[in-house]
Amino acid sequence: MKRRQSESPTKEALLDAAERLMLVKGYTATSIDEICTMAGVTKGGFFHYFPTKQELAKAALHRFYAATGGRILEFPLPETMDPLQRVYQRLNILIDMARNPDLPKSCLIGNLTQEVSHTHPELRAVCDELFSRWVNGFEGELAAAKAKHVPQASWSPQSLSEHLLATIQGSL
């Protein structure tokens, strides 16, 4: 997955390793030692950038969102584009991402939501914020399309956006 450059190659390596390991093993089963080994960084290097594994996970969650859900919503589309076409374009970006063999077929946000929601309230809050950001962003696109094309339809843009997110998460 192509990433924007962090302040430091070392920090980037730690985030890469954490994401890869947590996607495969989960948060709890991934140790700081494993992250450091995969990243080629000493434990002292780890703690220079992150005071705890939880802080690393928060940064990894935000970075994962920016590369996935944020990428879908922030892809620049002309303001003059028909709102329904904007929705279709965003769905096409999602489809292209799902077909890309270089992208993970799992979601760090969804995985951590399931794994640590009862044990790590700070991580749960980050996951909730990122999912809410996606739902609200897509809801805005759907609301504009509904207003222009089917204003009397009985579905709500929020419920459809939540349904789409649930479908995406379920498919992963």
C-alpha positions in Angstrom: 0.0 0.0 0.0 1.5 3.3 -1.0 1.9 5.6 2.0 2.7 9.2 2.4 6.1 9.8 4.0 6.2 10.1 7.8 8.6 12.3 9.5 11.1 9.5 9.8 11.8 6.3 7.9 12.2 4.5 11.3 8.7 5.6 12.4 7.4 4.5 9.0 9.0 1.1 9.4 7.5 0.7 12.8 4.0 1.6 11.5 4.4 -0.8 8.5 5.5 -3.7 10.8 2.7 -3.0 13.3 0.0 -2.9 10.5 1.3 -6.1 8.9 1.5 -8.0 12.1 -1.8 -6.7 13.6 -3.6 -7.5 10.4 -2.4 -11.1 10.6 -2.1 -11.8 14.4 -4.3 -9.1 16.0 -3.3 -6.4 18.5 -3.0 -8.6 21.6 -0.8 -11.3 20.0 1.5 -8.8 18.4 4.4 -8.0 20.6 6.6 -4.9 20.6 9.6 -7.2 20.1 8.1 -8.7 17.0 7.3 -5.2 15.7 10.9 -4.1 16.3 12.3 -7.2 14.7 10.2 -6.8 11.6 11.0 -3.1 11.4 14.7 -3.6 12.0 14.5 -1.1 14.9 15.7 -1.4 18.5 13.3 -1.3 21.4 14.8 2.1 22.3 14.0 3.3 18.8 10.4 2.1 19.3 10.0 4.0 22.5 11.6 7.1 20.9 8.5 7.3 18.6 5.8 5.6 20.7 5.5 5.5 24.4 3.3 2.4 24.3 2.1 -0.2 21.9 -1.4 1.3 22.2 0.0 4.7 20.9 1.6 2.8 18.0 -1.8 1.1 17.3 -3.6 4.5 17.3 -1.1 5.9 14.8 -1.4 2.8 12.7 -5.2 3.0 12.7 -5.2 6.6 11.5 -2.6 5.8 8.8 -4.6 2.8 7.7 -7.8 4.9 7.5 -6.0 7.5 5.4 -4.8 4.8 2.9 -8.3 3.1 2.7 -11.5 4.8 3.7 -10.0 8.3 3.7 -8.6 7.6 0.2 -12.1 6.8 -1.1 -13.7 9.9 0.4 -10.9 12.4 -0.2 -10.3 11.4 -3.9 -10.8 14.7 -5.6 -13.9 14.9 -7.8 -15.2 18.0 -9.6 -17.7 19.9 -7.5 -19.8 20.2 -10.7 -20.1 16.5 -11.1 -23.6 15.1 -10.7 -24.0 13.9 -7.1 -25.0 10.4 -8.2 -22.0 10.2 -10.4 -19.9 11.2 -7.4 -21.3 8.2 -5.5 -20.6 5.9 -8.4 -17.0 7.2 -8.6 -16.4 6.6 -4.9 -17.9 3.1 -5.2 -15.6 2.4 -8.2 -12.6 3.5 -6.2 -13.7 1.0 -3.5 -14.1 -1.7 -6.1 -10.6 -1.0 -7.6 -9.1 -1.2 -4.1 -10.9 -4.5 -3.4 -9.4 -5.9 -6.7 -5.9 -4.6 -6.1 -3.8 -7.6 -5.1 -1.3 -5.3 -3.3 -3.8 -4.1 -0.8 -4.7 -6.0 2.3 -7.9 -8.0 2.2 -8.6 -7.2 5.8 -9.3 -4.1 7.8 -7.2 -3.0 10.7 -9.9 -0.8 12.0 -12.6 -3.6 11.9 -10.2 -6.2 13.3 -9.2 -4.0 16.3 -12.8 -3.0 16.9 -13.7 -6.6 17.3 -10.7 -7.7 19.3 -10.2 -4.9 21.8 -13.4 -3.0 22.1 -14.0 -4.3 25.6 -10.5 -4.1 26.8 -8.9 -1.0 25.3 -11.4 1.9 25.4 -8.9 4.4 23.8 -8.5 2.1 20.8 -12.2 1.6 20.6 -12.7 5.3 20.6 -10.3 5.7 17.7 -12.0 2.9 15.7 -15.4 4.5 16.4 -14.1 7.9 15.3 -12.7 6.5 12.0 -15.8 4.5 11.2 -18.0 7.5 12.0 -15.8 9.7 9.8 -16.3 7.3 6.9 -20.1 6.9 7.4 -20.6 10.7 7.7 -18.5 11.4 4.6 -20.3 8.9 2.5 -23.6 10.0 4.0 -23.0 13.5 2.6 -22.4 12.1 -0.9 -25.6 10.0 -0.7 -27.7 12.9 0.7 -26.7 15.1 -2.2 -27.6 12.3 -4.7 -30.9 11.6 -3.0 -31.8 15.2 -2.9 -31.3 15.6 -6.6 -32.6 12.3 -8.0 -35.0 10.7 -5.5 -35.9 13.2 -2.8 -39.1 11.3 -1.8 -37.3 7.9 -1.4 -37.8 6.4 2.0 -34.2 5.4 2.7 -32.0 7.6 4.8 -28.5 8.5 3.6 -27.1 7.7 7.0 -28.6 4.2 7.2 -27.4 3.4 3.6 -23.9 4.6 4.5 -23.9 2.5 7.6 -25.2 -0.5 5.6 -22.4 0.0 3.0 -19.7 0.1 5.7 -21.2 -3.0 7.4 -21.2 -4.8 4.0 -17.6 -3.8 3.3 -16.5 -5.0 6.8 -18.5 -8.2 6.5 -16.9 -9.0 3.1 -13.4 -8.5 4.6 
